[in-house]
Short mmCIF file of C-alpha atoms in Angstrom, two decimals:
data_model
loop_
_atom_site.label_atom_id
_atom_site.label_comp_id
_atom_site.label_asym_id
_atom_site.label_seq_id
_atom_site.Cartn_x
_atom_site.Cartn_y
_atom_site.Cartn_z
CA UNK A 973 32.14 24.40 16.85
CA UNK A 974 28.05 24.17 17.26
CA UNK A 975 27.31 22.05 20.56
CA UNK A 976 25.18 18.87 19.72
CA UNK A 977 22.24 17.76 21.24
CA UNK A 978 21.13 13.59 21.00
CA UNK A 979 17.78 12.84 22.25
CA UNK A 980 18.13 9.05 21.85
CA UNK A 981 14.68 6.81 21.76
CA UNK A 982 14.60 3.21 22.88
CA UNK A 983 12.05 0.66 22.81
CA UNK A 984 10.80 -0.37 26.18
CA UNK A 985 9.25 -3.52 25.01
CA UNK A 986 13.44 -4.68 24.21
CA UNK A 987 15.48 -6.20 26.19
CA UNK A 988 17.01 -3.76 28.38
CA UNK A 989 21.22 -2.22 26.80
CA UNK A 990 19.73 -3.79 23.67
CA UNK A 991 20.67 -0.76 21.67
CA UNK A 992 22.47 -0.13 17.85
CA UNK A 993 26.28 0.27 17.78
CA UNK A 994 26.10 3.87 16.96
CA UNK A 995 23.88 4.33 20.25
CA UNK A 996 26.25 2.85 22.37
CA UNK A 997 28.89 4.86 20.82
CA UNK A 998 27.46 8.14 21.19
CA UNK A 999 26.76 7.07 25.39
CA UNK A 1000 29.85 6.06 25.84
CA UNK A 1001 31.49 8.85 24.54
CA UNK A 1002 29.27 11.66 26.00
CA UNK A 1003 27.60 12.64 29.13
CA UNK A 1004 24.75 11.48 29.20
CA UNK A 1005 21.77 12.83 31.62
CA UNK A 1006 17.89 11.11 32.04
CA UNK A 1007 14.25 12.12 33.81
CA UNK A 1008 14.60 9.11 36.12
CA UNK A 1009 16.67 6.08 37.24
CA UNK A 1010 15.41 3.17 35.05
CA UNK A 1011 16.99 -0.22 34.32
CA UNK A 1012 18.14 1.38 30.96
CA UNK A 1013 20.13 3.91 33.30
CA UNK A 1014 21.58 1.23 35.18
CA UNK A 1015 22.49 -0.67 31.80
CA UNK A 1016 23.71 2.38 30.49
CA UNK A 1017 26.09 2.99 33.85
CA UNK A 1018 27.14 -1.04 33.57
CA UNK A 1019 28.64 -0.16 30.09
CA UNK A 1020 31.12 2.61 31.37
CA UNK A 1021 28.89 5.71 31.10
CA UNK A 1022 28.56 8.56 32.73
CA UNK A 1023 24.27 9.08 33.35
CA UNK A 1024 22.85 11.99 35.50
CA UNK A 1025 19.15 12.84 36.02
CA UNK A 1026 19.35 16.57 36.79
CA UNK A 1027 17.52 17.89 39.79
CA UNK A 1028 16.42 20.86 38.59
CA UNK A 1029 14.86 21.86 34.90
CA UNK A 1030 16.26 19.07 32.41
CA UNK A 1031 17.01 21.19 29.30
CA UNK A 1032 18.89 24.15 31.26
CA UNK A 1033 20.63 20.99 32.45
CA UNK A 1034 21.34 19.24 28.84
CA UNK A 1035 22.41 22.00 27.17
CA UNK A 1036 24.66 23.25 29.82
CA UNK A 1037 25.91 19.56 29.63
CA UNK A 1038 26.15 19.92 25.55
CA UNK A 1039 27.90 23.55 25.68
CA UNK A 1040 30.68 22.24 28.28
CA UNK A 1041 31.53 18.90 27.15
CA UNK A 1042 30.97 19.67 22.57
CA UNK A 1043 27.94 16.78 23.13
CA UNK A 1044 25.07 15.94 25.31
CA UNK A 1045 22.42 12.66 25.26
CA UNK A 1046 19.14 12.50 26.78
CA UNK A 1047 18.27 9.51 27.48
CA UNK A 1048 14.28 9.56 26.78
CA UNK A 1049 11.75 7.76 29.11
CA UNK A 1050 9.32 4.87 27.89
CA UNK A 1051 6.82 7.78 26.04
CA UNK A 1052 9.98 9.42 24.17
CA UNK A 1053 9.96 12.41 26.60
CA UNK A 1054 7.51 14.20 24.24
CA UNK A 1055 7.31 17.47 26.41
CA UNK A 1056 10.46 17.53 26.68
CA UNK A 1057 11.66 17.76 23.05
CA UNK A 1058 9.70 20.10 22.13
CA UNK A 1059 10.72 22.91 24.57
CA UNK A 1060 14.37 22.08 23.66
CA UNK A 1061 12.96 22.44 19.89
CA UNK A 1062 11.46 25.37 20.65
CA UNK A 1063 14.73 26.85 22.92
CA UNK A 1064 17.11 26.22 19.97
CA UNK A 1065 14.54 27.38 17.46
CA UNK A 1066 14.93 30.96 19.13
CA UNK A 1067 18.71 30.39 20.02
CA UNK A 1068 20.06 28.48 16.95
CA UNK A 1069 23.73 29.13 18.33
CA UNK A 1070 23.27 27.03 21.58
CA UNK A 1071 23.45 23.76 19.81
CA UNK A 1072 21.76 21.69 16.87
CA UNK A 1073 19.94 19.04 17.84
CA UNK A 1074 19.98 15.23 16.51
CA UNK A 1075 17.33 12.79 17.11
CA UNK A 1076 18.64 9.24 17.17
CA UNK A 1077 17.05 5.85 17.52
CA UNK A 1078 18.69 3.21 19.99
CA UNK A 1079 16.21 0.49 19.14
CA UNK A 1080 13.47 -0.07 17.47
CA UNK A 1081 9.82 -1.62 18.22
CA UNK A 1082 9.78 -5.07 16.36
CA UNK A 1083 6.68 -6.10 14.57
CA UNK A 1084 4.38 -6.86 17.06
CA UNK A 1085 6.24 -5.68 20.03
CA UNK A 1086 2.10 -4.20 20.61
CA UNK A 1087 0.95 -7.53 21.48
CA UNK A 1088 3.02 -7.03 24.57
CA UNK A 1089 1.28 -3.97 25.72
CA UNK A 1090 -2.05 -5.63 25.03
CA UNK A 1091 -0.52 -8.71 27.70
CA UNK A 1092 0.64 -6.43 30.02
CA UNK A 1093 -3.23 -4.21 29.82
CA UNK A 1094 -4.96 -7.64 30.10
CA UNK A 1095 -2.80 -8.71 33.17
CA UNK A 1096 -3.50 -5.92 34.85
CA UNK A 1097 -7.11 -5.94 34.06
CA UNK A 1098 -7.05 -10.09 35.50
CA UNK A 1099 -5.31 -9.30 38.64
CA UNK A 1100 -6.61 -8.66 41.45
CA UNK A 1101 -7.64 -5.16 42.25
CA UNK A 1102 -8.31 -4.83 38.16
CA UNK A 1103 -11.66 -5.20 36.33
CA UNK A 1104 -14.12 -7.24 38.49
CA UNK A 1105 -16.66 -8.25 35.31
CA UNK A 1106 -13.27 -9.98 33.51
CA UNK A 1107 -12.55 -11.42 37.19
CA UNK A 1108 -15.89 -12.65 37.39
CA UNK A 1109 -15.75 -14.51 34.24
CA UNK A 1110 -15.09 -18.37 33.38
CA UNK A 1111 -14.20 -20.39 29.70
CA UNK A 1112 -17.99 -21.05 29.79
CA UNK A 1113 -19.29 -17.41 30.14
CA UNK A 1114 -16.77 -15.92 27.69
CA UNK A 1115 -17.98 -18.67 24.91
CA UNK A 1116 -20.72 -16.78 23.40
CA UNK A 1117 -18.76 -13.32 23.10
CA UNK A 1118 -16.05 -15.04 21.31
CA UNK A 1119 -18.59 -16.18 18.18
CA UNK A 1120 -20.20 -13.00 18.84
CA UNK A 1121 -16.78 -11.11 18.17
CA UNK A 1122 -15.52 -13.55 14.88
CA UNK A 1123 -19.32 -12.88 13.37
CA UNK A 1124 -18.53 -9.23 13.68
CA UNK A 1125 -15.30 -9.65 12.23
CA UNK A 1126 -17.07 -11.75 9.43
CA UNK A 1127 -19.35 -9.31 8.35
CA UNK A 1128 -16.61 -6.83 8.32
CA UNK A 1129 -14.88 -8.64 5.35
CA UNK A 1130 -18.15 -9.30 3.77
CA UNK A 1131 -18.70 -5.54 3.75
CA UNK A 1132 -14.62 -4.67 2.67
CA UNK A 1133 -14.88 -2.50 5.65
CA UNK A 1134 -10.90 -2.72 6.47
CA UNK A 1135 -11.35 -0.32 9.09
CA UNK A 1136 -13.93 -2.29 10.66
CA UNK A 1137 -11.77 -5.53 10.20
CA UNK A 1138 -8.93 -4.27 12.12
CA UNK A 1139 -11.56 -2.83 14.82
CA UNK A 1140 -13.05 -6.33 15.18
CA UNK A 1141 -10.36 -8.55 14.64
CA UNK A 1142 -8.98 -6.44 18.34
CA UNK A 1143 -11.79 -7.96 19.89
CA UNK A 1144 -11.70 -10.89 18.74
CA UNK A 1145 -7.77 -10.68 20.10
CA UNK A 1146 -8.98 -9.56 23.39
CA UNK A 1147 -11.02 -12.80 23.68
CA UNK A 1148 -7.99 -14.66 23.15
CA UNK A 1149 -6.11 -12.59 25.82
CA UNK A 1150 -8.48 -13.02 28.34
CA UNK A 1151 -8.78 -16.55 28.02
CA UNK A 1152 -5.21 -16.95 28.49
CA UNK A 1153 -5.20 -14.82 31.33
CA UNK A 1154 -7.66 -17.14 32.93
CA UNK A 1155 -6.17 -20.15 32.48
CA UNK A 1156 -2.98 -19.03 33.98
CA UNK A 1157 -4.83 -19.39 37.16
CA UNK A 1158 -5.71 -22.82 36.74
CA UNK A 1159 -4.48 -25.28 38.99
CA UNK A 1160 -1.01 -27.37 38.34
CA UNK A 1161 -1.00 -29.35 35.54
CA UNK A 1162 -3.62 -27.72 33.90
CA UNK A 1163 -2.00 -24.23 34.18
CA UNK A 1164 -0.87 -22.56 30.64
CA UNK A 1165 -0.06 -18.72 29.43
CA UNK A 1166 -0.48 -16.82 26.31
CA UNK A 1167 3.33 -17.66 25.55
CA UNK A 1168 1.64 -21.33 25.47
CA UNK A 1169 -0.40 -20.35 22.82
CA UNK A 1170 1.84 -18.10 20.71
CA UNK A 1171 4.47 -20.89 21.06
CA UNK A 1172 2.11 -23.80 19.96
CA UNK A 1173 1.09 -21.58 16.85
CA UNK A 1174 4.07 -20.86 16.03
CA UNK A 1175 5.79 -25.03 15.94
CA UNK A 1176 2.29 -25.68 14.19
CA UNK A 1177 3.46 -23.31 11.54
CA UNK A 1178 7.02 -23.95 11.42
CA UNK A 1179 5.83 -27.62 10.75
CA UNK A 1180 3.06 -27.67 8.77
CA UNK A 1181 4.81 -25.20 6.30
CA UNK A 1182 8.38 -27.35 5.32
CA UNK A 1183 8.48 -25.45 1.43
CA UNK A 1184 9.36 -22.73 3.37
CA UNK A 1185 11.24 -23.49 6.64
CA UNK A 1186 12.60 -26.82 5.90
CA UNK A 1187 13.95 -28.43 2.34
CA UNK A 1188 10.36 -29.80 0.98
CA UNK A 1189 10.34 -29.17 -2.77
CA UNK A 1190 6.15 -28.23 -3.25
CA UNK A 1191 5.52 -25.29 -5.13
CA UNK A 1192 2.31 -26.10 -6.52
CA UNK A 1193 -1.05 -24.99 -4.63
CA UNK A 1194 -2.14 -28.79 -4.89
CA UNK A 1195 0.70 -30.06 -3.69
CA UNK A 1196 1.28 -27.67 -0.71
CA UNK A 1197 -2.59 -28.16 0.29
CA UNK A 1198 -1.56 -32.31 0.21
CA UNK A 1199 1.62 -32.11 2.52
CA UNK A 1200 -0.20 -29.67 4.78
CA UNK A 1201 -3.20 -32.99 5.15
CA UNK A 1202 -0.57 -35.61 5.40
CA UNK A 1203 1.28 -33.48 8.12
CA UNK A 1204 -2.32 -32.68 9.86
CA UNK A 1205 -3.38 -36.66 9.57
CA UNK A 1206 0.00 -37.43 11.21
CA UNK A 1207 -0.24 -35.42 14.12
CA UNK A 1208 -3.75 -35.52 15.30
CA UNK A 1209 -4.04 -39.62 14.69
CA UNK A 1210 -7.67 -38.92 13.79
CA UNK A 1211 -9.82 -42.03 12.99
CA UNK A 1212 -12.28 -40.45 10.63
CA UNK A 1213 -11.87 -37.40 7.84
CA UNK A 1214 -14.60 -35.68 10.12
CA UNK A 1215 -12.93 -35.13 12.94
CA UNK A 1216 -11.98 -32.02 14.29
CA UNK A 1217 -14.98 -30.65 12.48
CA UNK A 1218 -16.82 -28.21 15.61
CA UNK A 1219 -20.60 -29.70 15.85
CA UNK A 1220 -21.41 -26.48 16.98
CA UNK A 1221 -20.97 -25.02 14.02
CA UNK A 1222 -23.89 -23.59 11.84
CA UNK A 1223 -25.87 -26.08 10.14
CA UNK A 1224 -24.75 -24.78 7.06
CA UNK A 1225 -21.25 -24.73 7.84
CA UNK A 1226 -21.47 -27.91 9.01
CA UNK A 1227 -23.11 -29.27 6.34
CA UNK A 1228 -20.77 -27.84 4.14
CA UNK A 1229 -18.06 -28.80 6.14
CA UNK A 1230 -18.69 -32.65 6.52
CA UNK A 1231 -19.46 -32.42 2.61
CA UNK A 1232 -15.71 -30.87 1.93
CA UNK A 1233 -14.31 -33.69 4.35
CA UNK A 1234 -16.01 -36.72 2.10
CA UNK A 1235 -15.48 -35.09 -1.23
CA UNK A 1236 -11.68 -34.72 -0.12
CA UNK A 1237 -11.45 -38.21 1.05
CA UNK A 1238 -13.39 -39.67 -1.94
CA UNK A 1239 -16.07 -41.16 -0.09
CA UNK A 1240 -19.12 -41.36 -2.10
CA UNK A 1241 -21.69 -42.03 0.15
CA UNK A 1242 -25.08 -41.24 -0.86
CA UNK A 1243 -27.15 -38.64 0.92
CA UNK A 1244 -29.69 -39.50 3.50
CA UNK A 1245 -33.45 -39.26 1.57
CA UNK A 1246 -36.22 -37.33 2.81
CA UNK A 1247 -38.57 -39.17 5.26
CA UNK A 1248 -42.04 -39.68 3.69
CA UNK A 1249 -44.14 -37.13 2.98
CA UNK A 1250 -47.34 -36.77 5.83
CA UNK A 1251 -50.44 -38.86 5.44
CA UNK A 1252 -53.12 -36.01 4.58
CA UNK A 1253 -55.90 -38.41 6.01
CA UNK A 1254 -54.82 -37.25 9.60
CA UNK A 1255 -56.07 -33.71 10.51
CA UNK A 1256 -52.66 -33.26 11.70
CA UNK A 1257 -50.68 -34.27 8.82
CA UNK A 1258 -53.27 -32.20 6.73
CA UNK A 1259 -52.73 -29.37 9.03
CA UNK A 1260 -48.97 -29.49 8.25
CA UNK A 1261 -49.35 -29.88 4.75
CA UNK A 1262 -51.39 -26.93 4.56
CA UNK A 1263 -48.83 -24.82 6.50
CA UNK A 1264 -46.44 -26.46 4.11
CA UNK A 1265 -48.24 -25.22 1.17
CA UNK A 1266 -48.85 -21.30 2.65
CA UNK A 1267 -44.36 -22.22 3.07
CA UNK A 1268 -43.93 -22.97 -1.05
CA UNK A 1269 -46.38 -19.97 -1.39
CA UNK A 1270 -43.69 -17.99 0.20
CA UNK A 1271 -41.55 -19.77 -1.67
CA UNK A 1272 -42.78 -18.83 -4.88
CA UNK A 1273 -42.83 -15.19 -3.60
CA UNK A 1274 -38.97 -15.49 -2.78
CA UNK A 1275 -37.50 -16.88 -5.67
CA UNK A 1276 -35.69 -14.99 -8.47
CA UNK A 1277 -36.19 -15.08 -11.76
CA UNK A 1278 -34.28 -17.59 -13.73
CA UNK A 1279 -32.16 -14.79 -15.04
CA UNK A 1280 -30.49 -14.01 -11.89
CA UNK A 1281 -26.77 -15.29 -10.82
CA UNK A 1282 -26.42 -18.62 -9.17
CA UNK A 1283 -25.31 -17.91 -5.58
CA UNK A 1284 -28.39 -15.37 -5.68
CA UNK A 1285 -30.88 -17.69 -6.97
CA UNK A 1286 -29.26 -19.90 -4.04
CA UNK A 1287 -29.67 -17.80 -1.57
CA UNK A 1288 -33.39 -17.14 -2.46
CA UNK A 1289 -34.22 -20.99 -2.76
CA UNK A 1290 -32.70 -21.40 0.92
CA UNK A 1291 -34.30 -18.24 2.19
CA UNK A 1292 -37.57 -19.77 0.55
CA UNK A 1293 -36.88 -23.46 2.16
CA UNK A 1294 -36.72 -21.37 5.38
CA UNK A 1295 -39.76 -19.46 5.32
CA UNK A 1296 -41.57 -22.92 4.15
CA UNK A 1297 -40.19 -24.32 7.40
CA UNK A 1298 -41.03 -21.43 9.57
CA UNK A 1299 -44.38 -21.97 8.01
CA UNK A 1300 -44.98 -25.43 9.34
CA UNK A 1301 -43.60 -24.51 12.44
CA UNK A 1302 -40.51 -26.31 11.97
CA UNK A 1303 -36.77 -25.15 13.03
CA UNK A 1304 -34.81 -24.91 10.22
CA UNK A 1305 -31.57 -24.78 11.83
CA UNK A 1306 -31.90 -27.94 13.56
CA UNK A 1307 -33.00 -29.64 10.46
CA UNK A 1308 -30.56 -29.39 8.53
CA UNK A 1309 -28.06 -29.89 11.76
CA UNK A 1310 -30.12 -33.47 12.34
CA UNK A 1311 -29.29 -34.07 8.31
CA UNK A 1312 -25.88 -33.07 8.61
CA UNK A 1313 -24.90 -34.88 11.26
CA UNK A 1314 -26.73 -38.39 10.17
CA UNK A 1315 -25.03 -37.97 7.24
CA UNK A 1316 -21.56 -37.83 9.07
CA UNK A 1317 -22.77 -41.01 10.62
CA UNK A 1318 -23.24 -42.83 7.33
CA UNK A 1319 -19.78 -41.43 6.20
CA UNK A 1320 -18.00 -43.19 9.73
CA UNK A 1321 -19.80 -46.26 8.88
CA UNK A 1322 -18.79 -46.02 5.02
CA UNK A 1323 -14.61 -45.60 6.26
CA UNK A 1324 -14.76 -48.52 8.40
CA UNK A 1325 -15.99 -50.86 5.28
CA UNK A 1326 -13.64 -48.64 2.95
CA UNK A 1327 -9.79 -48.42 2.64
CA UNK A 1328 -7.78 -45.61 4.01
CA UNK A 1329 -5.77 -43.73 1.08
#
């Protein structure tokens, strides 16, 4: 009868002995030999079997092990013992008769079980003796990489460049990481871990999602999108349909953000009108409205012909409003921003004379 040969793979991001019943089996009923003492090899030894890490060459070792006792088991290191398996492949490929060889899986890595590598990388990067520019850095000085890093990630799905998404959307995760990492060294009190923010993700979810881990009957897109407000409105207590909308957003975002918020709530409130126009009988209003009128020159220049789709013809009627602005040497961005937020103003003032639904 042909020797046999088990190179059995675990996942070192398991719990350590927490292997299939058919692994355990085959240790426990086989010598079983290693590189290196490990936990595993201590778990292994705790169950009742026999582990030796050879002095000498490992495969003379194992297969001497495999052609005295019918069976052998490596037990492979953290890598899978790479090197290893393929100069036993390659021994038994020129010696078929010393043994046939099995490859068997003790565990396997669970979806996502590479988020723990990417802790453990970041910790070590944190800690002292690691990376001095991530040492170096605060909440504050990390701010502008992480909207630099979700912008990237944006134009990655405006471009359907997958590749590119799952490249970005890794920095974007290291962002996360290293904020963590930081705030583990807060003081008491204030102190909290990535766990902190995996676990607080994951009750958010768990709660805000009862049609599928609790007995809530929605099915409906409408009525999921309702439970998941009236869940929202319960836990954050919020006094206004506006908050928890970022003011540093965009000024379009925002804009369309505070818009979304009334229109949801069904608060009509009018938008704020345009101040009046400049008195042309001052040399500086005239001066703006001629910069004003070189703007709606550009204007003209930018729009599309009527034929052309609506989000394009949008898109060239905002370009246009910009150039007009740039024109009379006005900022754009924080126009619209001072609009926006005025009109978020006049929506508070319009819930406190209006009943709550």
């Amino acid at each position: 009868m042909t020797a046999r040969v088990v190179l059995l793979v675990t996942s070192p991001r398991l719990p350590v002995g927490l292997l299939t019943a058919a692994a355990w089996d085959v240790v426990r009923g086989n010598p079983v030999l290693a590189g290196a003492e490990r936990e595993l090899t201590a778990a292994v030894r705790a169950a009742g079997a026999e582990v030796t890490v050879p002095d000498g060459p490992p495969v003379p070792a194992l297969l001497h092990a495999a052609a005295e006792h019918g069976a052998a088991v490596w037990l492979a290191g953290p890598a899978g013992d790479e090197s290893l398996a393929r100069e036993l492949g390659l021994r038994l490929a020129r010696e078929p008769g010393l043994a046939e060889l099995e490859l068997m899986y003790g565990s396997w890595d669970p979806p996502g079980a590479r988020l723990l590598d990417a802790v453990e990388v970041m910790d070590r990067l944190a800690s002292p003796g690691g990376d001095p520019w991530k040492r170096a850095q605060t909440h504050r000085s990390l701010a502008g990489y992480l909207i630099e890093e979700c912008y990237e990630a944006y134009d990655a799905i405006g471009a359907d460049d997958t590749d590119a998404l799952r490249e970005e959307l890794g920095d974007v995760l290291l962002q996360v990481l290293l904020h963590a990492r930081m705030a583990e060294e807060l003081p008491d009190g204030a102190r909290w871990t990535v766990d902190d923010v995996a676990g607080g993700l994951v009750d958010k979810m768990i709660r805000r999602n009862p049609h599928v881990f609790a007995d809530d009957r929605a099915t409906t897109l409408d009525e999921i999108t309702a439970n998941w407000e009236r869940i929202k409105r319960a836990e954050k207590a919020r006094d206004s349909v506006l908050d928890g909308i970022a003011p540093s957003l965009p000024a379009l975002a925002l804009a369309a953000k505070i818009l979304d918020r009334a229109g949801r709530a069904g608060l009509a409130v009018p938008l704020p009108a345009a101040d009046a126009r400049p008195d042309p009988s001052t040399d500086a209003s005239a001066d703006a409205e001629a910069r004003l009128d070189s703007g709606r020159r550009v204007d003209a220049e930018a729009r599309l012909d009527p034929s052309a789709d609506p989000e394009a013809r949008l898109g060239a009627e905002l370009l246009a409003a910009v150039a007009a602005a740039r024109a009379a040497d006005l900022d754009p961005e924080a126009a619209l921003r001072r609009a926006a937020l005025a009109y978020a103003d006049a929506i508070r003032a319009a819930e406190r004379t209006t009943p709550r639904p």
